Coordinates of C-alpha atoms in Angstrom, one line a residue:
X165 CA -13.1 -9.5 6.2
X166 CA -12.1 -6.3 4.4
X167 CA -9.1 -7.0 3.3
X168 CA -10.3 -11.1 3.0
X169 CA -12.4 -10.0 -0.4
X170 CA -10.0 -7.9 -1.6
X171 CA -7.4 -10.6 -1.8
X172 CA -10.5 -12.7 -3.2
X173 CA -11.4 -10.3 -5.8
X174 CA -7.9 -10.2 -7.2
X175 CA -7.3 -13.8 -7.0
X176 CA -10.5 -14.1 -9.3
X177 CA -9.2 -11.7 -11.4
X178 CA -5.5 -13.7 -11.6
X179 CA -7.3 -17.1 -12.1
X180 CA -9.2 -15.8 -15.0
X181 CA -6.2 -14.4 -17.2
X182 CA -4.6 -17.3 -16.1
X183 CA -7.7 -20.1 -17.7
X184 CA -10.2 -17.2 -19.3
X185 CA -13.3 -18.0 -17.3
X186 CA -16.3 -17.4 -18.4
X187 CA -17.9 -13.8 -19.1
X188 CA -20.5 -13.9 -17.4
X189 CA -19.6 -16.2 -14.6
X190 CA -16.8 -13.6 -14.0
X191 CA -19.0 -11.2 -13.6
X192 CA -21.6 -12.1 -11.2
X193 CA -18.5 -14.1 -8.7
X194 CA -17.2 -10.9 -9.2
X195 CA -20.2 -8.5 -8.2
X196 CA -21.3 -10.7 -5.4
X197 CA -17.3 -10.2 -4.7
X198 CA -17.3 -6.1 -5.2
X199 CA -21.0 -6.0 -2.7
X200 CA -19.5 -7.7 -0.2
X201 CA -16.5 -5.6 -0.4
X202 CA -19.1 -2.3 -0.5
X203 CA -21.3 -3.6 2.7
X204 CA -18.2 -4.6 5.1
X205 CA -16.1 -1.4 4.5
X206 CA -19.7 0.7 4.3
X207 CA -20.6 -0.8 7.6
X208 CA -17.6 -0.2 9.4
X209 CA -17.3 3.1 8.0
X210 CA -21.0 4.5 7.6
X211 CA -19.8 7.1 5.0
X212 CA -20.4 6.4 1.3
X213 CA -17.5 8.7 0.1
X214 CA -14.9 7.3 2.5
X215 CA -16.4 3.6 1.0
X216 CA -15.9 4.1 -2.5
X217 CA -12.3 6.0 -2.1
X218 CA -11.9 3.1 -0.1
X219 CA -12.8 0.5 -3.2
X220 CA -10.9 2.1 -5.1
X221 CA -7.6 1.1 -3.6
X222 CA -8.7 -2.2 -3.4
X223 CA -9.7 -2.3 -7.4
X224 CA -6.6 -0.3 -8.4
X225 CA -4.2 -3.5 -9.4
X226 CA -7.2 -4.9 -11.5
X227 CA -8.3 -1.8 -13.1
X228 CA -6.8 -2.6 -16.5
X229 CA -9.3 -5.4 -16.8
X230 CA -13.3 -4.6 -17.2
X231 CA -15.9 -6.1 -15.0
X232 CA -16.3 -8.8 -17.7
X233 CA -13.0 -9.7 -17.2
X234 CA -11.8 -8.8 -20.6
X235 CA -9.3 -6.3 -21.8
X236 CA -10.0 -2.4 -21.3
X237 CA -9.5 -1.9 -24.8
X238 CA -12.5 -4.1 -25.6
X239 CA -14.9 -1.7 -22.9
X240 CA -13.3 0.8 -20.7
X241 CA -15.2 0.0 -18.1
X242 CA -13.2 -2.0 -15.1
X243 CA -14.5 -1.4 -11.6
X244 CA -12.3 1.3 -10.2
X245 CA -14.0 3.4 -13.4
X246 CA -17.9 2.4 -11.8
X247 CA -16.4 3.1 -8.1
X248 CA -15.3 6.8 -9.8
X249 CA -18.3 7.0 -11.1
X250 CA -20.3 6.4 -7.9
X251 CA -18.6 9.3 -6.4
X252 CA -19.2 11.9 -9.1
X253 CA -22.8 11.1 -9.0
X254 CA -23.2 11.2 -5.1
X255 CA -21.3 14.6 -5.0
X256 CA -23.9 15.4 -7.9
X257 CA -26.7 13.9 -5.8
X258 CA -25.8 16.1 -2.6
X259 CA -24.7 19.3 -4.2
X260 CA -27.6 20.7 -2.1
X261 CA -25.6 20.4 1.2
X262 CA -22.6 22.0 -0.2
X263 CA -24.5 25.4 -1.0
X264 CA -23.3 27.0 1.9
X265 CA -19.5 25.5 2.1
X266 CA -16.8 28.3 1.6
X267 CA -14.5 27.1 -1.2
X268 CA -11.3 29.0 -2.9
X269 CA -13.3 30.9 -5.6
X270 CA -9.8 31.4 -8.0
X271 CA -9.5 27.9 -7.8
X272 CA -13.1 26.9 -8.3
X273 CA -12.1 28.8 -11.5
X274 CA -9.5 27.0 -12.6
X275 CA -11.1 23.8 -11.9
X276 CA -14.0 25.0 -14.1
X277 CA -12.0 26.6 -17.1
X278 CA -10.3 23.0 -17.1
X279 CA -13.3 20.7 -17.1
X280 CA -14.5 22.9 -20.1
X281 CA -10.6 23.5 -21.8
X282 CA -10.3 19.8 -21.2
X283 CA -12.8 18.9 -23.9
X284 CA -11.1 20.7 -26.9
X285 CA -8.0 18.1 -27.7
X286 CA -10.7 15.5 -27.7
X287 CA -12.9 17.5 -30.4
X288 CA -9.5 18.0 -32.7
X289 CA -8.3 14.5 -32.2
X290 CA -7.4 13.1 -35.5
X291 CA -8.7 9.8 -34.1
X292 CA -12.2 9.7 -32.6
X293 CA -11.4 6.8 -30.5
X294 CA -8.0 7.3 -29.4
X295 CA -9.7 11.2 -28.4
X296 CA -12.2 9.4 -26.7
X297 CA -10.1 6.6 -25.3
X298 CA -7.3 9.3 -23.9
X299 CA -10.3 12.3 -22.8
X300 CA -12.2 9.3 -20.7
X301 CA -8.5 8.9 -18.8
X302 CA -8.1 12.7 -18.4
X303 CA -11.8 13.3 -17.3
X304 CA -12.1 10.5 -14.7
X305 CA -9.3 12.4 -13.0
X306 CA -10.5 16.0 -13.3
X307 CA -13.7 15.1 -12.2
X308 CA -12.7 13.0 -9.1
X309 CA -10.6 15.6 -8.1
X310 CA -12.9 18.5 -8.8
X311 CA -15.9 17.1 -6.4
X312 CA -13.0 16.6 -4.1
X313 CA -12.7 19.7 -3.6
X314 CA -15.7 20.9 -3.5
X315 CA -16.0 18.4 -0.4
X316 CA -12.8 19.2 1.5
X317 CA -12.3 18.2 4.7
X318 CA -14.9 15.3 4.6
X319 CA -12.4 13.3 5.6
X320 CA -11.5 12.9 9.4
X321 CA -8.2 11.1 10.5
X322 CA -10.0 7.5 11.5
X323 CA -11.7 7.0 8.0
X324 CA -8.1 9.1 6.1
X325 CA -6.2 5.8 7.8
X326 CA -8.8 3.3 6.8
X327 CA -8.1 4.3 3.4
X328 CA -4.1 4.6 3.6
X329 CA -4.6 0.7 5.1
X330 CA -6.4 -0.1 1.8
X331 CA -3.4 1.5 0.0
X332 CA -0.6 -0.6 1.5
X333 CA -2.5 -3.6 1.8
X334 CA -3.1 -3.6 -2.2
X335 CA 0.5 -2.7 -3.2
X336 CA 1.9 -5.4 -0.3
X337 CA -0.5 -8.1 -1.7
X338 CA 0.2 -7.3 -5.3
X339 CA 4.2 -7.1 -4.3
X340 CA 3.6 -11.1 -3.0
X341 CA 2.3 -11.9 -5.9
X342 CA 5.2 -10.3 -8.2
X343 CA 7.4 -12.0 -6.0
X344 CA 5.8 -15.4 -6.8
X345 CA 5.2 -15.1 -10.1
X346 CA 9.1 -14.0 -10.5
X347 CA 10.1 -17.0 -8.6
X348 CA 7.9 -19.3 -10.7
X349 CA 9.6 -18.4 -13.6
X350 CA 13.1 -18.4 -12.7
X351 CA 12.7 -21.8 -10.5
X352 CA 10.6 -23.5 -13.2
X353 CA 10.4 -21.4 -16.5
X354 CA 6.9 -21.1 -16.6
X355 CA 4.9 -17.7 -16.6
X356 CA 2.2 -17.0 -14.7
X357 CA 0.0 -13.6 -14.9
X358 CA 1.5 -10.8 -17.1
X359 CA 5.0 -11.7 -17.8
X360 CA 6.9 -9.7 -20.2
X361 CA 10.0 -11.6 -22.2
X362 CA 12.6 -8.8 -23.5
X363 CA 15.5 -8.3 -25.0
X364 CA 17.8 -5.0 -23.5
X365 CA 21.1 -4.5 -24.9
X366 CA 21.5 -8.4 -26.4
X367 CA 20.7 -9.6 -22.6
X368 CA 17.2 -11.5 -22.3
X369 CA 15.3 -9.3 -19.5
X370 CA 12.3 -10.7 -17.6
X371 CA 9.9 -8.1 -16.3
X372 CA 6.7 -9.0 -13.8
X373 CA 3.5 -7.3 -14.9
X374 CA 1.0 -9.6 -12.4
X375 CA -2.2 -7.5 -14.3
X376 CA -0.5 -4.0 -14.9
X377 CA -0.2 -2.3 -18.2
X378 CA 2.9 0.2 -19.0
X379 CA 4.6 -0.8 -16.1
X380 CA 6.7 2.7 -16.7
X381 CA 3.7 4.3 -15.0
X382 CA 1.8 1.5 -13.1
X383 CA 4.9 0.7 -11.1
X384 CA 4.9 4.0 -9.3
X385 CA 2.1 2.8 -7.3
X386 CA 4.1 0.1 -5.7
X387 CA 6.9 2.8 -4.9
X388 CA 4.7 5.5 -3.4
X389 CA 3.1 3.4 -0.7
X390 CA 6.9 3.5 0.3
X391 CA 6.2 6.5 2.0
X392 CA 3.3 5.7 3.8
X393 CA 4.7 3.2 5.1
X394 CA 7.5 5.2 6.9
X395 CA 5.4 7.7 8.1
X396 CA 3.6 5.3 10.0
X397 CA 7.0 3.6 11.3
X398 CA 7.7 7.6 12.1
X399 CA 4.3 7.7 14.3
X400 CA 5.8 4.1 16.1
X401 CA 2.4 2.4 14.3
X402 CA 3.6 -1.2 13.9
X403 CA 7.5 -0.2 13.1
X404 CA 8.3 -4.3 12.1
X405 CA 5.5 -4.9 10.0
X406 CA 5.7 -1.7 8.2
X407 CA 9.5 -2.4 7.6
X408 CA 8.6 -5.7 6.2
X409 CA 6.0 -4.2 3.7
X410 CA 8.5 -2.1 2.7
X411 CA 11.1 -4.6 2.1
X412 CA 8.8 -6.8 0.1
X413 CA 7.3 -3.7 -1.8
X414 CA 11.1 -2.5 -2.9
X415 CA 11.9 -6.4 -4.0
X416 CA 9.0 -6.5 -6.1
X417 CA 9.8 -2.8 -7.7
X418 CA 13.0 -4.3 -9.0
X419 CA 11.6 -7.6 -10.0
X420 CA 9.5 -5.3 -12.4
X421 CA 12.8 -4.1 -14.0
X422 CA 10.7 -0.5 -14.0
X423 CA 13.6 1.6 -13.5
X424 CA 11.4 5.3 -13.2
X425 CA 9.7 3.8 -10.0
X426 CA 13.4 2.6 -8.6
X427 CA 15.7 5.7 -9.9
X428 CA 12.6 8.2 -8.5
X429 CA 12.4 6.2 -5.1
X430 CA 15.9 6.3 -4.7
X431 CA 16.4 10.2 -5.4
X432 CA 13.4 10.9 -3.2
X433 CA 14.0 8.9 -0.6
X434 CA 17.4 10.5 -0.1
X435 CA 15.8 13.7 -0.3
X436 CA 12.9 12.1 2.0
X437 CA 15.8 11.3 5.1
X438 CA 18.0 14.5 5.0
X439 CA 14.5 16.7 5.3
X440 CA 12.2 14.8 7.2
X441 CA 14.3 13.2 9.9
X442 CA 16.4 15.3 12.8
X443 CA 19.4 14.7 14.5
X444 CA 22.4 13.0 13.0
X445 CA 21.7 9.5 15.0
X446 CA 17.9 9.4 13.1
X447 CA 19.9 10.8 9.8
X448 CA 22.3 7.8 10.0
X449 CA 20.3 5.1 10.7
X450 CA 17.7 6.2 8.0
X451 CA 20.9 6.4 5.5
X452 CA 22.5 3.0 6.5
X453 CA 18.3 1.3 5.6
X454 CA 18.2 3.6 2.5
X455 CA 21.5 2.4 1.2
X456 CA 20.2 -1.3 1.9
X457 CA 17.1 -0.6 -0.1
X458 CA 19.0 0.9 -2.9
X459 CA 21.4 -2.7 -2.8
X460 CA 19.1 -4.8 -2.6
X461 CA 16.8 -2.5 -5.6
X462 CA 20.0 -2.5 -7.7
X463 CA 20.9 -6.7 -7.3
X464 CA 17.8 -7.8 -8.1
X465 CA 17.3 -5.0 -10.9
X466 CA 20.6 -6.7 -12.5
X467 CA 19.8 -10.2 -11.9
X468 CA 16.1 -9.5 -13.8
X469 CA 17.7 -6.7 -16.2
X470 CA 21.3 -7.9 -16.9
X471 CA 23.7 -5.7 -18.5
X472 CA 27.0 -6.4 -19.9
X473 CA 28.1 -2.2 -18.9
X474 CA 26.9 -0.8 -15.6
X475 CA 26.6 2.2 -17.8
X476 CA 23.8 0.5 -19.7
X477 CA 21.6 0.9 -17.0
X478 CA 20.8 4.1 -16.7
X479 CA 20.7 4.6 -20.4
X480 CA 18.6 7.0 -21.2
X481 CA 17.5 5.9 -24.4
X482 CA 17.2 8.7 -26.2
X483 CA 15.0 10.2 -24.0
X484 CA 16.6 14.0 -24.0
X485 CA 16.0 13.7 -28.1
X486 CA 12.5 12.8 -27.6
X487 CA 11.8 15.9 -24.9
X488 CA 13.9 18.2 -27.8
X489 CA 11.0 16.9 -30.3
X490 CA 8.3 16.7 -27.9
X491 CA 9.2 20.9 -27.7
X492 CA 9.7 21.4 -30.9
X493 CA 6.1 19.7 -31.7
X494 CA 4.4 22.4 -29.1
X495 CA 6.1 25.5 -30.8
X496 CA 4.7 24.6 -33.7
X497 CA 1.1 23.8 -32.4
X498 CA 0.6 25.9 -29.3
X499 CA -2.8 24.8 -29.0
X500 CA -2.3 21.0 -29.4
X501 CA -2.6 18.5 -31.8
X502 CA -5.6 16.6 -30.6
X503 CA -5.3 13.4 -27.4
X504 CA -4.3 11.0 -30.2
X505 CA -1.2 9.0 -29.4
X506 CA -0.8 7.6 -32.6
X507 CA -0.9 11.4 -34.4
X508 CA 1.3 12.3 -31.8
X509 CA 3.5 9.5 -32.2
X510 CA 4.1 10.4 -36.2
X511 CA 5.3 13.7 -35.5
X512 CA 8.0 12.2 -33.3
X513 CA 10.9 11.8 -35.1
X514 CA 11.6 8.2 -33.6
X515 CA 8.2 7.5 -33.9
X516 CA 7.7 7.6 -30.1
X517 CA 5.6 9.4 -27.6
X518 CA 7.0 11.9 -25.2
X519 CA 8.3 10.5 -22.2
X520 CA 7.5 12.9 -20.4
X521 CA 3.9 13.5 -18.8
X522 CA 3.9 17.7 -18.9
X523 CA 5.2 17.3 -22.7
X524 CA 2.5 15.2 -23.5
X525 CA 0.0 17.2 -22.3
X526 CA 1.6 20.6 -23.7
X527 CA 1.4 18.5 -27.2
X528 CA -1.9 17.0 -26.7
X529 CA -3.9 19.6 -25.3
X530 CA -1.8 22.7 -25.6
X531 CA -0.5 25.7 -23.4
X532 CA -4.0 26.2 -21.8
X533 CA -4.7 22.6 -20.7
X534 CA -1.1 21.9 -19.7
X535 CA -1.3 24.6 -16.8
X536 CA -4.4 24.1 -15.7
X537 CA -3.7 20.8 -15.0
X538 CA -0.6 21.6 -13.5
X539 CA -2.2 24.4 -11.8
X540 CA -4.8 21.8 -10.6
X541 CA -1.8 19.3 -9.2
X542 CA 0.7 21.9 -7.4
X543 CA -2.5 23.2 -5.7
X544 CA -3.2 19.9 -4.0
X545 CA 0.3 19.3 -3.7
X546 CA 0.5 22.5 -1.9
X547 CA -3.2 21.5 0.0
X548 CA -1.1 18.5 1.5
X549 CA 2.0 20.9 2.1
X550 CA -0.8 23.4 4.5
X551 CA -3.1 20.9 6.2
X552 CA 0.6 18.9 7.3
X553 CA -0.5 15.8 5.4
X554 CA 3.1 14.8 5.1
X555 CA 2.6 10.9 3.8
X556 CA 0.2 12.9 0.9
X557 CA 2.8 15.5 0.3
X558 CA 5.5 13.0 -0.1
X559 CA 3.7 10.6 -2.4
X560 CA 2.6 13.2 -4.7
X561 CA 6.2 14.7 -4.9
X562 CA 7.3 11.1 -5.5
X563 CA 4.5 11.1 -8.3
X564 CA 5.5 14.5 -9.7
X565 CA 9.3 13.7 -10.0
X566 CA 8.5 10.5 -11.6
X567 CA 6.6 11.5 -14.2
X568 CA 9.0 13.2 -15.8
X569 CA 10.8 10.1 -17.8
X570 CA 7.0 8.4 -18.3
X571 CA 4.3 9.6 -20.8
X572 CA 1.4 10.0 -18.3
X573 CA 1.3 9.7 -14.9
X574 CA -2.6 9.6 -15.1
X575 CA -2.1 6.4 -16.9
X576 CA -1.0 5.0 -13.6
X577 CA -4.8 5.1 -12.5
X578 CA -3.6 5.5 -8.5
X579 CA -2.1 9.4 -8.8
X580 CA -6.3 10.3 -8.2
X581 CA -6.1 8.4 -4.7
X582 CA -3.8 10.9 -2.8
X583 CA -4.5 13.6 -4.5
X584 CA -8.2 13.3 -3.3
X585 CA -6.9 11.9 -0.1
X586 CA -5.1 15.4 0.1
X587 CA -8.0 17.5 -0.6
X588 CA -10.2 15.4 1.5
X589 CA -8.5 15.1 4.5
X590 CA -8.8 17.4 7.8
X591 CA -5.6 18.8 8.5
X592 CA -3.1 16.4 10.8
X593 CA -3.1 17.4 14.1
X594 CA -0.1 15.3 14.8
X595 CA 2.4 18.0 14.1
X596 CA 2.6 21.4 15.6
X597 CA 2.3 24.2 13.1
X598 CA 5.9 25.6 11.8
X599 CA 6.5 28.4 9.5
X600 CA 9.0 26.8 6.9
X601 CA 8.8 24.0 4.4
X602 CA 12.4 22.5 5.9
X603 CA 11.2 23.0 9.7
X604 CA 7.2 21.7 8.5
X605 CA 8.7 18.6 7.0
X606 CA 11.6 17.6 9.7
X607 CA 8.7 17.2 12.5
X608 CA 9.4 15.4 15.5
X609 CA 10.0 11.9 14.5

């Protein structure tokens, strides 16, 4: 039923960019929708937090539309924002019970100094709304992550899977439906859902969107689940349907013509074999299905993105010029220049933002914020690395090596689910405890 009115809710969602129903009739079909959703995954699980971490997989692909069914950019207020908010405010509710948890005190610092660092760029912002617009974005993830610490460990293995199942499920159904709206469009010519029409080196490139915005970034989503899904072909949990998933998710990738998401899940995945798998036989046969991905990636990336130079595509479009300026901007303002992407943009000499997510931030929000956050990130990167969380620790890597060729990885709106996943989560007890990073990630697979 679960995953039933998930695949309901996001058809609503499709049918109404697709004939603009009504505003209000869109939003009650879609709250009776969402409280179903809430009651079957609250019943089954009996734990509020596990619920809404839960909804907020299942809300991820239509969080760039708000619960009126309009544009964010109208009111930033789409339902994985409320399902945010409802943790925030439980955590807030039941502070009382964590009075007596031990928690990292330097940390609990850090997290602290940010949440209170993290408001400066907004006050110097040259824009009030663009501030506001970009500090709402930023927030929402401190604060998520901040209460999920403070309650780590919450999260036992049965109700951390129920919420990795949400997370394949909604980048598997929104890969079908790239795949069908690509389809649509090159059998009959007519666009359904987000479809953007481009033009890349003289060639006309067609780019799936189903309900994304800056695909750069929202893609990644669709290539991190990659990695859950091996793990669980790893464990022997389903092997065929998991290499299915996989196969549709990695045709849908390149049918998005993103290439961050494919060029990062290529790298890491090689990376991802020669660590994590032992014995040349595994090694092999994990390199003969990577090199078929990274085919089959490539074809359909050229068939959707035609070039006339295989050169041309992995151009990087000036993007070493724009780090050089993005640099140069945070020499000469240390402690930012306000989160205003337009400002931002005008210092640029091309007139673009930086394209990458740590130079954004150093411009934005200065030294200070830039290594809190990143403070913040590498110690629930390392949090994964320690409780042997290896489908979290591989995911964020993924995450962190992609964002640097897109301006925000934040922006993505998905990097929160497995970075609380890997605060929350009890440590895995399905791998013995080893001593080094190499032997820790190899396992026995």
């Amino acid at each position: 039923m679960e995953f039933f009115l998930s695949f309901l809710l996001l058809f609503v969602n499709l049918l109404d960019y697709e004939i603009d129903v009504n505003r209000i009739l869109f939003f009650t079909v879609s709250v009776i929708i969402v409280s179903l959703l809430f009651y079957t995954v609250y019943r089954k699980h009996r734990d509020f937090l596990c619920t809404c971490l839960i909804l907020l997989c299942h809300t991820w692909q239509i969080s760039w539309i708000n619960i009126f069914g309009d544009p964010i950019d109208n009111l930033q207020l789409p339902w994985f924002y409320v399902f945010g908010a409802l943790i925030v405010f439980y955590v807030i509710a039941n502070l009382n019970t964590l009075k007596d948890k031990p928690v990292n005190a330097l940390m609990l610092g850090v997290f602290v100094a940010l949440v209170i660092i993290s408001v400066y760029p907004a006050l110097i912002s040259r824009s009030k709304s663009e501030g506001l617009k970009e500090f709402l974005m930023i927030a929402f993830y401190i604060a998520l992550v901040f209460v999920a610490f403070l309650k780590a460990g919450s999260l036992d293995e049965k109700k951390r899977e129920a919420v990795i199942d949400a997370y394949i499920y909604i980048v598997f159904l929104s890969s079908l439906f790239i795949i069908l709206q690509s389809v649509v469009y090159m059998t009959v010519g007519e666009t359904l859902f987000k479809y953007a029409i481009g033009n890349y080196f003289g060639n006309t490139m067609i780019s799936a969107k189903l309900l994304m915005e800056d695909t750069s970034c929202s893609t990644i989503m669709l290539g991190s689940a990659v990695f859950y899904m091996l793990e669980r072909i790893n464990v022997k949990k389903k092997r065929a349907l998991n290499f299915l998933m996989i196969a549709i998710t990695v045709i849908a990738l390149a049918l998005t013509t993103r290439r961050t998401s494919i060029v990062s899940l290529v790298a890491i995945l090689c990376l991802y074999i020669f660590i994590r798998y032992k014995g040349v036989i595994k090694k092999v046969t994990m390199l003969v299905t990577f090199t078929a991905i990274t085919v089959v990636m490539a074809f359909l990336l050229l068939v959707v993105r035609p070039v006339d130079d295989y050169s041309q595509v992995l151009n990087p479009n000036g993007r070493f010029e724009n780090y050089i300026d993005a640099i140069n901007i945070f020499i000469a303002n240390p402690l930012g220049v306000g989160y205003d992407n337009v400002h931002l943009a005008s210092l640029m000499s091309e007139g673009i933002i930086p394209h990458n997510t740590m130079l954004r931030w150093m411009d934005m929000g200065g030294v200070f914020f830039s290594l809190l956050m990143m403070t913040v990130i590498l110690y629930i990167w390392s949090s994964s690395y320690r409780k042997k969380l290896t489908g979290d620790f591989w995911v964020i890597f993924y995450s962190l090596f992609a964002m640097n060729f897109i301006p925000d990885i934040l922006n993505a709106r998905f990097f929160v689910i497995p970075c609380m996943l890997a605060l929350l989560s009890v440590p895995s007890k399905k791998e013995k405890p080893k001593e080094k990073l190499g032997a820790l990630l190899s396992g026995k697979v």
